[in-house]
Tab-separated table of C-alpha atoms and ligand atoms in Angstrom:
chain	number	residue	atom	x	y	z
Q	114	MET	CA	59.034	120.233	97.948
Q	115	PHE	CA	56.029	118.614	98.305
Q	116	ALA	CA	53.587	119.737	100.983
Q	117	TYR	CA	49.929	118.920	101.054
Q	118	LEU	CA	47.471	121.628	102.998
Q	119	GLY	CA	44.100	120.361	102.578
Q	120	PRO	CA	41.518	118.464	104.567
Q	121	GLN	CA	42.280	115.092	106.018
Q	122	PRO	CA	43.149	111.998	105.166
Q	123	ALA	CA	45.988	113.026	103.447
Q	124	PRO	CA	46.690	111.615	100.283
Q	125	LEU	CA	49.861	109.701	99.270
Q	126	LEU	CA	53.348	111.506	98.373
Q	127	PRO	CA	53.187	111.083	94.309
Q	128	ARG	CA	55.749	109.130	93.268
Q	129	PHE	CA	56.939	110.303	90.067
Q	130	ASP	CA	59.484	108.454	87.652
Q	131	GLY	CA	62.332	110.893	88.029
Q	132	PHE	CA	62.201	110.600	92.085
Q	133	VAL	CA	62.151	106.997	92.514
Q	134	ALA	CA	64.281	105.645	89.358
Q	135	GLY	CA	66.991	103.459	90.915
Q	136	GLY	CA	70.690	103.971	90.413
Q	137	THR	CA	70.364	107.387	88.990
Q	138	ILE	CA	72.592	110.287	89.682
Q	139	ARG	CA	70.823	112.945	91.382
Q	140	MET	CA	71.096	116.563	91.774
Q	141	LEU	CA	69.007	119.767	93.169
Q	142	GLY	CA	69.648	123.087	92.229
Q	143	ARG	CA	67.967	126.084	94.272
Q	144	ALA	CA	67.468	129.588	93.709
Q	145	GLU	CA	65.038	132.161	95.974
Q	146	LEU	CA	63.458	134.350	93.553
Q	147	PRO	CA	62.000	137.427	94.690
Q	148	VAL	CA	58.728	136.979	92.493
Q	149	ASN	CA	54.980	134.906	92.632
Q	150	TRP	CA	55.212	131.307	92.173
Q	151	LEU	CA	52.382	131.743	89.197
Q	152	GLN	CA	54.361	133.937	86.633
Q	153	VAL	CA	57.175	131.550	87.094
Q	154	MET	CA	54.840	128.545	86.567
Q	155	GLU	CA	52.948	130.772	83.543
Q	156	ASN	CA	56.162	130.687	81.586
Q	157	SER	CA	56.031	127.167	81.592
Q	158	LEU	CA	52.844	127.192	79.209
Q	159	ASP	CA	54.761	129.461	76.767
Q	160	PRO	CA	56.767	127.147	74.170
Q	161	ILE	CA	57.260	130.036	71.975
Q	162	HIS	CA	59.320	132.402	74.313
Q	163	THR	CA	62.296	129.818	73.546
Q	164	GLU	CA	62.261	130.589	70.236
Q	165	TRP	CA	62.849	134.811	71.587
Q	166	LEU	CA	64.536	134.559	74.935
Q	167	HIS	CA	66.757	131.594	74.808
Q	168	GLY	CA	67.100	132.028	71.066
Q	169	HIS	CA	67.050	135.538	69.177
Q	170	HIS	CA	68.038	136.952	72.469
Q	171	TYR	CA	70.950	134.517	72.869
Q	172	GLU	CA	72.104	135.132	69.139
Q	173	PHE	CA	72.043	138.622	69.409
Q	174	LEU	CA	74.209	138.483	73.243
Q	175	LYS	CA	76.731	136.270	70.870
Q	176	GLU	CA	77.024	138.891	67.727
Q	177	GLN	CA	77.965	141.570	70.758
Q	178	GLU	CA	81.189	139.607	71.262
Q	179	GLY	CA	81.529	138.923	67.762
Q	180	ILE	CA	80.176	135.434	68.086
Q	181	LYS	CA	77.482	134.235	65.145
Q	182	VAL	CA	75.250	131.428	66.054
Q	183	ALA	CA	72.283	130.350	64.954
Q	184	ILE	CA	70.212	128.424	67.520
Q	185	SER	CA	66.536	129.748	67.336
Q	186	ALA	CA	64.106	127.355	65.981
Q	187	HIS	CA	60.894	128.834	64.534
Q	188	HIS	CA	57.551	127.434	66.102
Q	189	VAL	CA	55.409	126.390	63.522
Q	190	LYS	CA	52.304	125.461	65.894
Q	191	ILE	CA	51.997	124.730	69.450
Q	192	ASP	CA	49.042	122.897	71.417
Q	193	PHE	CA	48.048	122.257	74.876
Q	194	ARG	CA	46.522	119.053	76.419
Q	195	GLU	CA	45.289	117.911	79.492
Q	196	PHE	CA	46.276	114.472	81.113
Q	197	GLU	CA	46.011	112.779	84.332
Q	198	PHE	CA	48.515	115.061	86.225
Q	199	GLY	CA	48.040	118.094	84.385
Q	200	ILE	CA	48.594	119.473	80.722
Q	201	THR	CA	51.175	118.431	78.340
Q	202	LYS	CA	52.821	121.628	75.846
Q	203	HIS	CA	53.464	120.239	72.300
Q	204	ARG	CA	55.586	122.121	69.760
Q	205	LEU	CA	55.993	121.709	66.138
Q	206	LEU	CA	59.182	123.287	64.953
Q	207	GLU	CA	59.790	124.448	61.870
Q	208	GLY	CA	61.720	121.424	59.458
Q	209	HIS	CA	60.535	118.462	61.955
Q	210	SER	CA	57.877	116.278	61.552
Q	211	GLU	CA	54.906	115.681	63.248
Q	212	ASP	CA	55.596	112.063	64.023
Q	213	GLY	CA	58.718	113.751	66.227
Q	214	ASP	CA	58.550	113.584	70.002
Q	215	ASP	CA	58.029	117.223	70.508
Q	216	TRP	CA	54.665	117.345	68.885
Q	217	ARG	CA	53.545	113.960	69.909
Q	218	ILE	CA	54.325	113.545	73.239
Q	219	GLY	CA	55.409	116.971	74.556
Q	220	ASP	CA	56.177	118.023	78.089
Q	221	PRO	CA	54.101	117.906	81.114
Q	222	VAL	CA	53.307	120.576	83.872
Q	223	VAL	CA	52.231	118.862	86.679
Q	224	PHE	CA	49.701	120.649	88.546
Q	225	PRO	CA	49.913	122.797	90.318
Q	226	ASN	CA	53.688	123.731	90.379
Q	227	MET	CA	56.106	121.786	88.586
Q	228	LEU	CA	57.435	121.579	85.067
Q	229	ALA	CA	58.893	118.220	83.807
Q	230	VAL	CA	61.522	118.365	80.648
Q	231	GLY	CA	62.345	115.707	78.276
Q	232	ASN	CA	64.217	112.975	79.562
Q	233	GLY	CA	66.948	112.487	76.623
Q	234	ASP	CA	67.437	109.363	74.654
Q	235	GLU	CA	69.270	106.064	75.153
Q	236	LYS	CA	72.670	108.017	75.553
Q	237	SER	CA	72.112	110.795	77.432
Q	238	ARG	CA	68.668	109.805	79.573
Q	239	TYR	CA	67.654	111.682	82.274
Q	240	PHE	CA	64.891	113.073	84.369
Q	241	SER	CA	64.482	116.966	84.925
Q	242	PHE	CA	61.796	118.679	87.263
Q	243	GLN	CA	61.433	122.550	87.975
Q	244	ILE	CA	59.648	122.704	91.027
Q	245	ARG	CA	58.251	126.005	92.041
Q	246	VAL	CA	57.353	126.350	95.900
Q	247	PRO	CA	55.297	129.367	96.988
Q	248	MET	CA	57.285	131.020	100.301
Q	249	ASP	CA	54.581	133.528	100.277
Q	250	ASP	CA	52.917	135.981	97.673
Q	251	GLU	CA	56.266	137.551	96.607
Q	252	ASN	CA	58.755	134.729	96.807
Q	253	THR	CA	59.269	131.268	95.351
Q	254	LEU	CA	62.007	128.543	96.007
Q	255	HIS	CA	63.078	127.300	92.916
Q	256	LEU	CA	64.378	124.055	92.789
Q	257	TRP	CA	65.891	122.413	89.602
Q	258	TYR	CA	65.803	118.361	90.040
Q	259	ASN	CA	67.702	116.412	88.047
Q	260	ALA	CA	68.395	112.443	88.026
Q	261	TYR	CA	70.414	110.920	85.334
Q	262	VAL	CA	70.494	107.361	84.313
Q	263	PRO	CA	74.106	106.331	83.711
Q	264	PRO	CA	74.593	104.719	79.953
Q	265	GLU	CA	74.680	101.106	80.164
Q	266	GLY	CA	78.590	99.619	80.664
Q	267	VAL	CA	79.676	102.866	82.137
Q	268	SER	CA	80.837	102.267	85.626
Q	269	VAL	CA	79.704	105.363	87.836
Q	270	PRO	CA	82.039	106.749	90.871
Q	271	GLN	CA	80.370	105.480	93.902
Q	272	ARG	CA	80.667	109.193	95.543
Q	273	LEU	CA	77.933	110.431	92.455
Q	274	LEU	CA	75.658	108.038	93.512
Q	275	ASP	CA	75.867	108.242	97.395
Q	276	LYS	CA	73.662	111.534	97.528
Q	277	VAL	CA	71.615	114.112	95.995
Q	278	HIS	CA	74.369	116.873	94.871
Q	279	THR	CA	72.803	120.704	95.903
Q	280	TYR	CA	73.995	123.863	94.597
Q	281	ASP	CA	73.056	127.302	94.374
Q	282	VAL	CA	71.902	128.791	91.150
Q	283	PRO	CA	72.357	132.496	91.060
Q	284	PHE	CA	70.603	134.987	88.634
Q	285	LYS	CA	72.592	138.165	89.627
Q	286	ASP	CA	76.462	138.700	89.157
Q	287	ASP	CA	78.765	140.916	91.070
Q	288	LYS	CA	77.945	144.162	89.557
Q	289	GLY	CA	73.973	143.348	90.103
Q	290	GLU	CA	73.324	142.524	86.772
Q	291	PHE	CA	71.356	139.422	85.490
Q	292	ILE	CA	73.282	136.629	84.311
Q	293	VAL	CA	71.847	135.682	80.857
Q	294	ASP	CA	74.440	133.500	79.809
Q	295	ASN	CA	72.494	130.141	80.239
Q	296	VAL	CA	68.714	129.065	79.585
Q	297	ASP	CA	67.765	129.066	83.258
Q	298	GLY	CA	69.439	132.691	83.792
Q	299	GLN	CA	67.173	133.773	80.687
Q	300	ASP	CA	64.357	132.294	82.527
Q	301	MET	CA	64.766	133.936	85.746
Q	302	MET	CA	65.779	137.296	84.212
Q	303	ALA	CA	62.408	137.411	82.530
Q	304	TRP	CA	60.432	135.960	85.571
Q	305	ILE	CA	61.744	138.506	87.754
Q	306	THR	CA	61.738	141.637	85.586
Q	307	GLN	CA	57.709	141.463	85.603
Q	308	GLY	CA	57.686	142.636	89.282
Q	309	ALA	CA	56.930	140.838	92.095
Q	310	ILE	CA	53.725	140.234	90.961
Q	311	ALA	CA	53.121	140.935	87.358
Q	312	ASP	CA	49.929	142.975	87.047
Q	313	ARG	CA	47.454	141.038	84.559
Q	314	THR	CA	45.198	144.064	83.983
Q	315	LEU	CA	47.833	145.213	81.393
Q	316	GLU	CA	47.751	141.965	79.604
Q	317	ASN	CA	46.737	141.710	75.817
Q	318	LEU	CA	46.912	137.953	75.592
Q	319	GLY	CA	47.234	136.586	71.709
Q	320	ALA	CA	47.316	133.624	69.921
Q	321	SER	CA	50.802	132.358	71.228
Q	322	ASP	CA	49.716	132.818	74.768
Q	323	LYS	CA	46.960	129.768	74.500
Q	324	GLY	CA	48.987	127.972	77.132
Q	325	ILE	CA	48.477	130.482	79.372
Q	326	ALA	CA	45.003	130.913	78.958
Q	327	THR	CA	44.445	127.074	79.498
Q	328	TYR	CA	46.625	126.740	82.891
Q	329	ARG	CA	44.526	129.409	84.196
Q	330	ARG	CA	41.395	127.947	83.165
Q	331	VAL	CA	42.199	124.822	84.554
Q	332	LEU	CA	43.726	126.142	88.061
Q	333	ARG	CA	40.514	127.727	88.437
Q	334	ARG	CA	38.192	124.948	87.754
Q	335	GLU	CA	40.763	122.785	90.028
Q	336	ILE	CA	40.454	125.657	92.813
Q	337	LYS	CA	36.495	125.509	92.479
Q	338	LYS	CA	36.465	121.670	92.850
Q	339	MET	CA	38.415	122.129	96.126
Q	340	GLN	CA	36.032	124.485	97.252
Q	341	GLN	CA	33.253	122.193	96.771
Q	342	GLY	CA	35.092	119.409	99.042
Q	343	GLN	CA	36.842	117.292	96.253
Q	344	ASP	CA	40.211	116.297	95.198
Q	345	PRO	CA	41.807	118.533	92.660
Q	346	ILE	CA	43.695	117.249	89.754
Q	347	GLY	CA	47.071	115.258	90.954
Q	348	ILE	CA	45.711	113.847	93.923
Q	349	VAL	CA	46.877	109.982	94.811
Q	350	ARG	CA	45.126	107.927	97.104
Q	351	ASP	CA	45.520	104.605	94.904
Q	352	ALA	CA	48.818	102.829	96.431
Q	353	ALA	CA	48.615	100.836	93.365
Q	354	ARG	CA	48.651	103.910	91.098
Q	355	ASN	CA	51.301	105.200	93.015
Q	356	ALA	CA	53.793	102.181	92.805
Q	357	CYS	CA	55.562	104.744	89.866
Q	358	ILE	CA	54.061	107.541	88.308
Q	359	ASP	CA	55.498	107.714	84.589
Q	360	LEU	CA	55.038	111.037	83.260
Q	361	PRO	CA	54.577	111.664	79.375
Q	362	ASN	CA	57.979	112.484	78.114
Q	363	GLU	CA	59.676	113.488	75.197
Q	364	LYS	CA	63.075	110.947	74.177
Q	365	LYS	CA	64.280	112.738	71.507
Q	366	LYS	CA	64.582	116.674	72.575
Q	367	HIS	CA	65.210	118.973	70.040
Q	368	HIS	CA	67.688	121.342	72.403
Q	369	ASN	CA	69.640	118.445	73.269
Q	370	SER	CA	70.847	117.724	69.810
Q	371	ASP	CA	74.071	119.441	70.128
Q	372	GLY	CA	75.610	116.908	72.780
Q	373	PHE	CA	75.477	116.616	76.372
Q	374	ALA	CA	78.158	118.725	77.613
Q	375	SER	CA	77.297	121.835	75.351
Q	376	PHE	CA	73.597	121.347	76.404
Q	377	MET	CA	74.704	121.092	80.269
Q	378	LEU	CA	77.076	124.363	79.902
Q	379	ARG	CA	73.852	126.404	78.544
Q	380	THR	CA	71.737	125.352	81.707
Q	381	HIS	CA	71.463	125.682	85.563
Q	382	ALA	CA	73.746	122.532	85.577
Q	383	LYS	CA	76.799	124.473	84.723
Q	384	TYR	CA	76.732	125.430	88.564
Q	385	SER	CA	76.311	121.948	90.058
Q	386	PRO	CA	79.589	120.459	91.668
Q	387	ILE	CA	79.172	117.346	89.537
Q	388	ALA	CA	78.798	118.821	86.133
Q	389	GLN	CA	82.098	117.766	84.897
Q	390	ASP	CA	81.601	114.102	86.394
Q	391	LEU	CA	78.444	113.998	84.361
Q	392	VAL	CA	80.114	114.996	81.133
Q	393	ASN	CA	82.547	112.334	82.118
Q	394	VAL	CA	79.826	109.925	82.635
Q	395	PHE	CA	77.938	110.537	79.274
Q	396	GLU	CA	80.546	111.937	76.894
Q	397	ASN	CA	83.716	110.793	77.458
Q	398	PRO	CA	84.688	107.644	75.080
Q	399	ARG	CA	88.152	106.831	76.767
Q	400	LEU	CA	86.417	106.581	80.223
Q	401	ARG	CA	83.866	104.300	78.933
Q	402	GLU	CA	86.632	102.214	76.908
Q	403	ALA	CA	88.804	102.014	80.280
Q	404	THR	CA	85.799	100.778	82.297
Q	405	GLU	CA	84.815	98.476	79.826
Q	406	ALA	CA	88.346	97.238	79.835
Q	407	ALA	CA	88.525	96.946	83.889
Q	408	LEU	CA	84.833	95.212	83.723
Q	409	GLU	CA	86.443	92.741	81.431
Q	410	ALA	CA	89.529	92.087	83.300
Q	411	GLN	CA	87.690	91.521	86.137
Q	412	HIS	CA	85.512	89.083	84.630
Q	413	GLY	CA	88.673	87.683	82.914
U	567	FE2	FE1	62.846	129.316	79.189
């Protein structure tokens, strides 16, 4: 997942929050994508795609099945700010306040090749990373790493804690069609159908592509620094700084608002071998009550 290819001495392996938090339930999804890593990353700097690809497009597909859903939320404005490890992206959705986490804190794009997505509120706290490892110019190993903090008072079966649970995330079905019934499938469809390496000479970047322009500018600047023998952004050499790197992250994320189970089923997490266990841990009040009762009896 991490490699350092620069000159010696090698820096420290960065200890990002979700990788070092104790007592979490961890899982790792993977897909090999037949595309260059950069167009996958550029998608992470485009907040507005959610409105169309995961919103209107999904609503259209459901309408074909005769189901009326309204999940697209209009972006009033977007913003991008540099921070110690990269760029945070910010969105203000229609009807939301500028005091909300979506606008104030945002989601960090950790340079050069990682996206960290909101880590939920107290009831469903988790760390979520999308890591894009270049295999060669035309292939990318895409990893989804999630670490869930069990809610207080819920006893978690030991087998869930013992290892990182791994799974493959498919992007095509048996008929060779793209799987677009979940958010990550929709993203993969959009990344892959651009071709192995998207032809940027055909682009006409507009105002809503501000994030992509920012990302490219910072990437070029950091490459130049490297060429001059300096460390690029995100290199950690200070052990004290590296004890735990807390990334800026939203706690009350808009897309979690319809509940844990519903959100999970709309993402790559539906393919996880522990998907149902996670729903039980986070959403099953009877399990929680039974656990509490058992604990009480124990302490009796
Ligand atoms: Fe997306």
